[in-house]
Amino acid sequence: MILKTGHSFNQLINNVEKIIKSIKPDIFTESRWFKHKDKEIISIEIKDYSILEFIPDDRIIFIIILNFNLKDTSNQNILYFFPLIIAANILPDEKNLLQINLHNSRVYVYEGMHSLAYQKQINQITQLKMKNGGQLRASILSEKIKQNIVSTSQLTADTSNSLTLINGSFIVKTYRNLLPGINPELEITIALTEETDFSRFPATIGYIKYEDDDEDYTLCMMEEYIQNCRSLWSVTRDFLKNKLLDSQKSRDYNQIMRETGQVIAELHLALAGINKSSFKARKPENNEIDQWFENNKKKVLQFTSRLKQSNLLKEPGDSDLLEKNMINKFKKIYQFKSDLGKFIRIHGDLHLEQILKTESGPVIMDFEGEPLLPIKERRHKQSPLK
């Protein structure tokens, strides 16, 4: 898309709202990090912004908090973080959002998340006041974050957060959809570091918060990059595809899983021992266990319903038998409701892609919980049986 304007390059510094309104909504809805793809965008407004860098006649970097007004939703404060670069020259490795015709030249608008220019600036922030009253505030937990940034790359395009690898040594994880409250990943990793000996996770080395209207939002966190690793999902997939008949490979895989079970147990024992009020173990109420049972029964019914529609089963009655067997498993656990242990803070979204196989053993990552749930719900204490 081309925006025509009679401004000079340097005057664009005061026209960020017009530029945002000129970006097609499809740019947002087609992005992996945009969680509200099922909602129609009615309007996009700038809640807050700041100029991160201004090089006259060459480059402007904005950091912008966007407020999306979406159809069929009661929440009018759906916030996303959006770094924007306006460049006098084409940036071949960046995502072009818009071209602007000036009175004597053309300039280019990019999303700047993984660019070297943006990451150099954002990682130097200690505190930054924004135009509409908010501010960014950084906390540095390791000197590693102060190194000179010479290389950046997008780590993966398959997650709802934006992951940028810096100098091949640490990751900046940016939470694009801003939610009020401390992100559970930041809260858990700091608590594990400060109050436990558990270390089988990427260490947090810093973070940045956006503060506004008596609310804090975790904008991004910087964490150690784990070298020479594979996800356990990738390891398992290869094993199931190629190695089922190899007894040695089966023994090796079983050993990996035994080690993984040990690390998961150590993680949750560590979480159970943290002495902060938001972590301290507590006895669950009967109605919480009742709700746990009903929720799992509902999930079984949803699963077997989809299975019936898939035509994957050989016999029509197989899904009914599977449904009965699975619900009976939960009933057996439910019988011990008075002695199911305590509720604690847990990982919350633990699956094989959240566990890395490394040379020194399993490493667990991504402690933010189920991304589609509100922060408050993700911070609830639950049974580690989950």
C-alpha positions in Angstrom: 0.0 0.0 0.0 1.2 3.5 -0.8 0.4 6.6 1.4 0.8 9.9 -0.4 1.9 12.9 1.7 3.6 16.2 1.0 5.7 16.0 4.2 9.4 15.7 4.4 11.0 12.6 5.9 11.7 14.4 9.2 8.1 15.6 9.5 6.9 12.0 9.7 8.0 12.0 13.3 4.8 13.8 14.1 2.5 11.7 11.8 2.6 8.3 13.5 -1.2 8.1 14.0 -1.8 8.7 10.3 0.7 6.0 9.4 -0.9 3.5 11.7 -4.3 4.2 10.2 -2.9 3.6 6.7 -1.7 0.0 7.5 -4.2 -2.6 6.3 -5.9 -4.5 9.2 -4.9 -7.8 7.4 -1.3 -7.1 8.3 -2.3 -7.6 11.9 -4.8 -10.5 11.6 -2.4 -12.5 9.4 0.4 -12.2 11.9 1.1 -15.3 14.0 1.4 -13.2 17.2 -2.1 -11.6 16.8 -4.4 -13.7 19.1 -7.7 -12.3 18.1 -7.9 -13.6 14.5 -11.5 -14.6 14.9 -12.6 -11.0 15.6 -13.3 -8.3 13.1 -11.2 -5.2 13.6 -13.5 -2.1 13.9 -10.7 0.4 14.7 -7.1 0.7 15.8 -6.0 3.5 18.0 -2.6 4.5 19.5 -2.8 4.2 23.3 0.8 5.3 23.8 4.0 5.7 21.9 7.6 6.9 22.0 10.4 7.7 19.6 13.1 5.2 20.3 15.6 6.5 17.7 15.6 9.5 15.3 18.3 9.8 12.6 17.3 12.8 10.4 16.6 11.9 6.7 17.5 8.2 7.4 15.5 6.3 10.1 12.8 6.7 12.8 12.0 3.9 15.2 8.8 4.1 17.2 7.6 1.9 20.0 3.8 1.9 20.0 1.1 0.5 22.2 -2.0 -0.2 20.0 -5.5 -0.4 21.3 -7.7 -2.7 19.1 -11.5 -2.2 19.1 -12.9 -5.6 18.0 -16.4 -6.6 17.0 -18.3 -8.9 19.4 -16.1 -8.3 22.4 -16.9 -6.4 25.6 -13.2 -5.7 26.3 -12.3 -2.3 24.9 -8.6 -2.4 26.0 -7.1 -5.1 23.8 -3.5 -3.9 23.7 -0.7 -5.0 21.4 3.0 -3.9 21.3 4.2 -2.8 17.9 7.7 -1.5 17.1 7.7 0.5 13.8 10.6 1.6 11.6 10.4 4.3 8.9 13.5 4.0 6.7 14.7 6.1 3.8 16.1 3.0 2.2 14.7 -0.5 1.5 15.4 -3.0 4.4 15.5 -6.3 2.5 15.2 -8.5 5.6 12.3 -6.7 7.3 8.5 -7.0 6.7 7.3 -4.0 4.6 4.0 -2.7 5.8 3.6 0.5 3.8 5.3 2.8 1.4 5.1 6.6 1.7 5.4 9.0 -1.1 7.0 12.3 0.1 7.2 15.4 -2.0 10.5 14.3 -3.6 11.1 10.7 -2.5 9.7 7.5 -1.3 10.2 5.9 2.2 9.4 2.6 3.7 7.5 1.5 6.8 8.5 -1.8 8.5 7.7 -3.8 11.6 11.0 -3.7 13.4 10.7 -6.4 16.0 13.7 -8.5 14.9 15.8 -5.7 13.4 19.3 -5.0 14.6 18.5 -1.2 14.9 15.4 -1.8 17.1 17.0 -4.4 19.3 20.1 -2.3 19.9 17.8 0.5 21.2 15.3 -1.4 23.2 18.1 -3.3 25.1 19.7 0.0 26.2 16.6 1.2 27.9 16.6 1.8 31.6 13.6 4.1 31.8 11.7 5.8 29.0 8.7 8.2 29.3 6.1 7.8 26.5 4.0 10.5 24.9 0.6 9.7 26.5 1.8 9.3 30.1 3.0 5.7 30.3 6.6 4.6 30.7 8.9 1.7 30.0 11.0 0.5 32.9 13.8 -2.1 32.6 15.3 -4.3 35.2 18.7 -5.8 34.4 19.5 -9.0 36.2 22.8 -9.9 34.4 25.7 -8.0 32.9 25.3 -10.3 29.8 22.5 -8.0 28.6 24.8 -5.0 28.4 27.0 -6.6 25.7 27.3 -4.8 22.3 24.6 -6.2 20.0 26.0 -7.1 16.6 23.5 -9.7 15.4 19.8 -10.4 15.6 17.6 -13.1 14.1 14.0 -14.3 14.4 14.2 -17.5 16.4 10.8 -19.0 15.3 7.7 -17.9 13.6 5.5 -20.5 15.2 4.7 -18.9 18.6 2.3 -16.2 19.7 5.2 -14.3 21.3 8.1 -12.8 19.3 11.4 -14.5 19.9 14.6 -12.7 18.8 18.0 -14.3 19.2 20.7 -11.7 20.2 24.4 -12.3 19.4 23.6 -16.1 19.4 23.7 -15.9 23.2 20.4 -14.7 24.7 16.7 -14.4 23.6 14.4 -11.4 23.8 10.9 -12.8 24.2 8.3 -10.0 23.5 4.7 -10.5 24.7 2.9 -8.8 21.9 -0.6 -9.0 23.5 -0.2 -6.9 26.6 -2.1 -8.1 29.7 -2.2 -6.4 33.1 -0.2 -8.0 35.8 3.2 -9.8 36.0 3.6 -12.5 33.4 3.7 -15.9 35.1 6.9 -16.8 33.2 8.7 -13.9 34.7 7.3 -14.4 38.1 8.1 -18.1 38.2 11.6 -17.9 36.8 12.7 -15.1 39.2 11.2 -17.0 42.2 13.0 -20.2 41.2 16.3 -18.3 40.9 15.9 -16.4 44.1 14.4 -19.1 46.4 15.4 -22.5 45.1 18.3 -24.6 43.8 16.4 -25.7 40.7 18.2 -24.7 37.6 16.9 -26.8 34.7 15.4 -23.8 32.9 16.7 -20.8 30.8 17.8 -18.2 33.3 16.1 -14.8 33.1 18.7 -12.0 32.7 16.4 -9.0 32.4 12.9 -7.7 31.6 11.0 -4.5 30.6 7.6 -3.5 31.9 5.1 -0.9 30.5 3.6 1.0 33.3 0.4 3.1 32.9 -2.9 3.9 34.8 -1.7 2.1 37.9 -1.2 -1.1 35.9 2.0 -3.0 35.0 2.3 -5.0 31.8 5.2 -7.4 31.1 6.5 -6.2 27.8 9.4 -8.5 27.2 12.0 -10.6 29.1 15.5 -11.6 28.2 16.6 -15.1 28.9 19.6 -17.4 28.4 19.7 -19.2 25.0 20.1 -22.9 25.3 22.7 -24.2 22.8 22.7 -27.6 21.1 19.2 -28.7 22.0 16.1 -30.3 20.5 12.5 -30.3 21.7 11.3 -33.5 23.2 8.4 -33.4 20.7 11.0 -33.5 17.8 12.9 -36.4 19.6 9.6 -38.3 20.2 8.4 -37.8 16.6 11.6 -39.2 15.2 11.5 -42.1 17.6 7.9 -43.0 16.7 8.6 -42.7 12.9 11.8 -44.6 12.7 13.0 -46.4 15.7 10.2 -48.5 17.2 11.9 -51.8 16.2 15.3 -50.8 17.5 15.7 -52.1 21.0 18.7 -49.9 21.8 16.9 -46.8 20.6 13.9 -47.8 22.7 16.1 -48.0 25.8 17.7 -44.7 25.0 14.3 -43.0 24.6 13.0 -44.6 27.8 16.1 -43.2 29.6 15.4 -39.7 28.3 11.8 -39.9 29.5 12.9 -41.2 33.0 15.3 -38.2 33.3 12.5 -35.9 32.1 10.1 -37.3 34.7 12.7 -36.7 37.4 13.3 -33.1 36.3 9.5 -32.4 36.2 9.2 -33.7 39.7 12.1 -31.6 40.9 10.6 -28.5 39.3 7.3 -28.9 41.1 8.9 -29.8 44.4 10.9 -26.6 44.1 7.7 -24.6 43.2 5.9 -26.1 46.3 8.7 -24.9 48.5 8.7 -21.2 47.5 7.7 -19.1 50.5 6.1 -16.2 48.7 2.3 -15.8 49.3 1.5 -16.2 45.6 3.4 -19.6 45.6 2.8 -21.0 49.1 1.1 -24.4 48.9 -2.5 -24.6 50.2 -5.2 -27.3 50.7 -7.8 -27.1 47.9 -11.5 -26.6 48.6 -13.9 -29.5 47.7 -15.6 -27.4 45.1 -12.2 -26.8 43.3 -11.7 -30.6 43.0 -15.3 -31.0 41.9 -14.6 -28.3 39.2 -11.4 -30.1 38.2 -13.3 -33.3 37.7 -16.1 -31.7 35.7 -13.6 -29.8 33.5 -11.7 -33.0 32.6 -14.9 -34.8 31.9 -16.0 -32.0 29.5 -12.6 -32.3 27.7 -13.0 -36.0 27.3 -16.4 -35.5 25.7 -15.0 -32.9 23.4 -12.2 -35.1 22.4 -14.3 -38.2 21.7 -16.8 -36.1 19.8 -14.0 -34.9 17.4 -12.7 -38.4 17.2 -16.1 -39.6 16.0 -16.1 -37.0 13.2 -12.6 -37.8 12.1 -13.4 -41.4 10.8 -10.1 -42.6 12.4 -11.6 -45.4 14.4 -12.2 -48.8 13.0 -15.5 -49.5 14.8 -18.3 -47.0 15.5 -18.4 -48.1 19.2 -14.7 -47.6 19.8 -15.1 -43.9 20.7 -17.8 -44.7 23.3 -15.6 -47.3 24.9 -12.7 -44.9 24.9 -14.9 -42.2 26.4 -16.0 -44.5 29.2 -12.5 -45.7 30.0 -11.1 -42.2 30.2 -13.9 -40.9 32.4 -13.4 -43.9 34.7 -9.8 -43.0 35.1 -10.8 -39.5 36.3 -13.4 -41.1 38.6 -10.7 -43.2 40.3 -8.7 -40.2 41.0 -11.8 -38.3 42.2 -12.5 -41.0 44.8 -9.4 -39.7 46.7 -10.6 -36.1 46.7 -9.9 -35.7 50.4 -6.3 -36.8 50.0 -5.1 -35.4 46.7 -2.4 -33.2 48.2 -2.1 -29.4 48.0 -2.5 -26.9 45.3 0.7 -25.1 44.2 1.9 -23.0 41.4 2.6 -25.2 38.4 4.1 -24.9 35.0 0.6 -24.7 33.6 1.2 -25.6 29.9 3.6 -28.5 30.0 4.0 -30.5 26.9 6.8 -32.0 24.8 7.6 -28.8 22.9 8.2 -27.1 26.3 11.0 -29.5 27.2 14.4 -29.4 25.6 16.8 -32.3 25.3 20.3 -31.0 25.9 23.8 -32.6 26.4 23.4 -32.1 30.2 19.8 -33.4 30.5 16.3 -32.0 30.1 15.5 -28.3 30.4 12.0 -26.9 30.9 11.0 -23.6 29.4 7.9 -21.4 28.7 6.4 -20.9 32.1 3.7 -18.4 31.0 0.8 -20.9 31.2 -1.9 -21.3 28.7 -1.5 -18.1 26.5 -5.3 -17.7 25.8 -6.2 -17.5 29.5 -6.1 -14.2 31.4 -3.0 -13.6 33.6 -5.0 -13.9 36.8 -6.2 -17.4 35.8 -2.7 -18.5 34.8 -1.4 -17.5 38.2 -4.0 -19.7 40.0 -2.6 -22.5 42.2 -3.5 -26.0 40.9 -2.8 -29.6 41.5 0.5 -30.8 39.9 -1.5 -33.8 38.7 -2.5 -31.5 35.8 
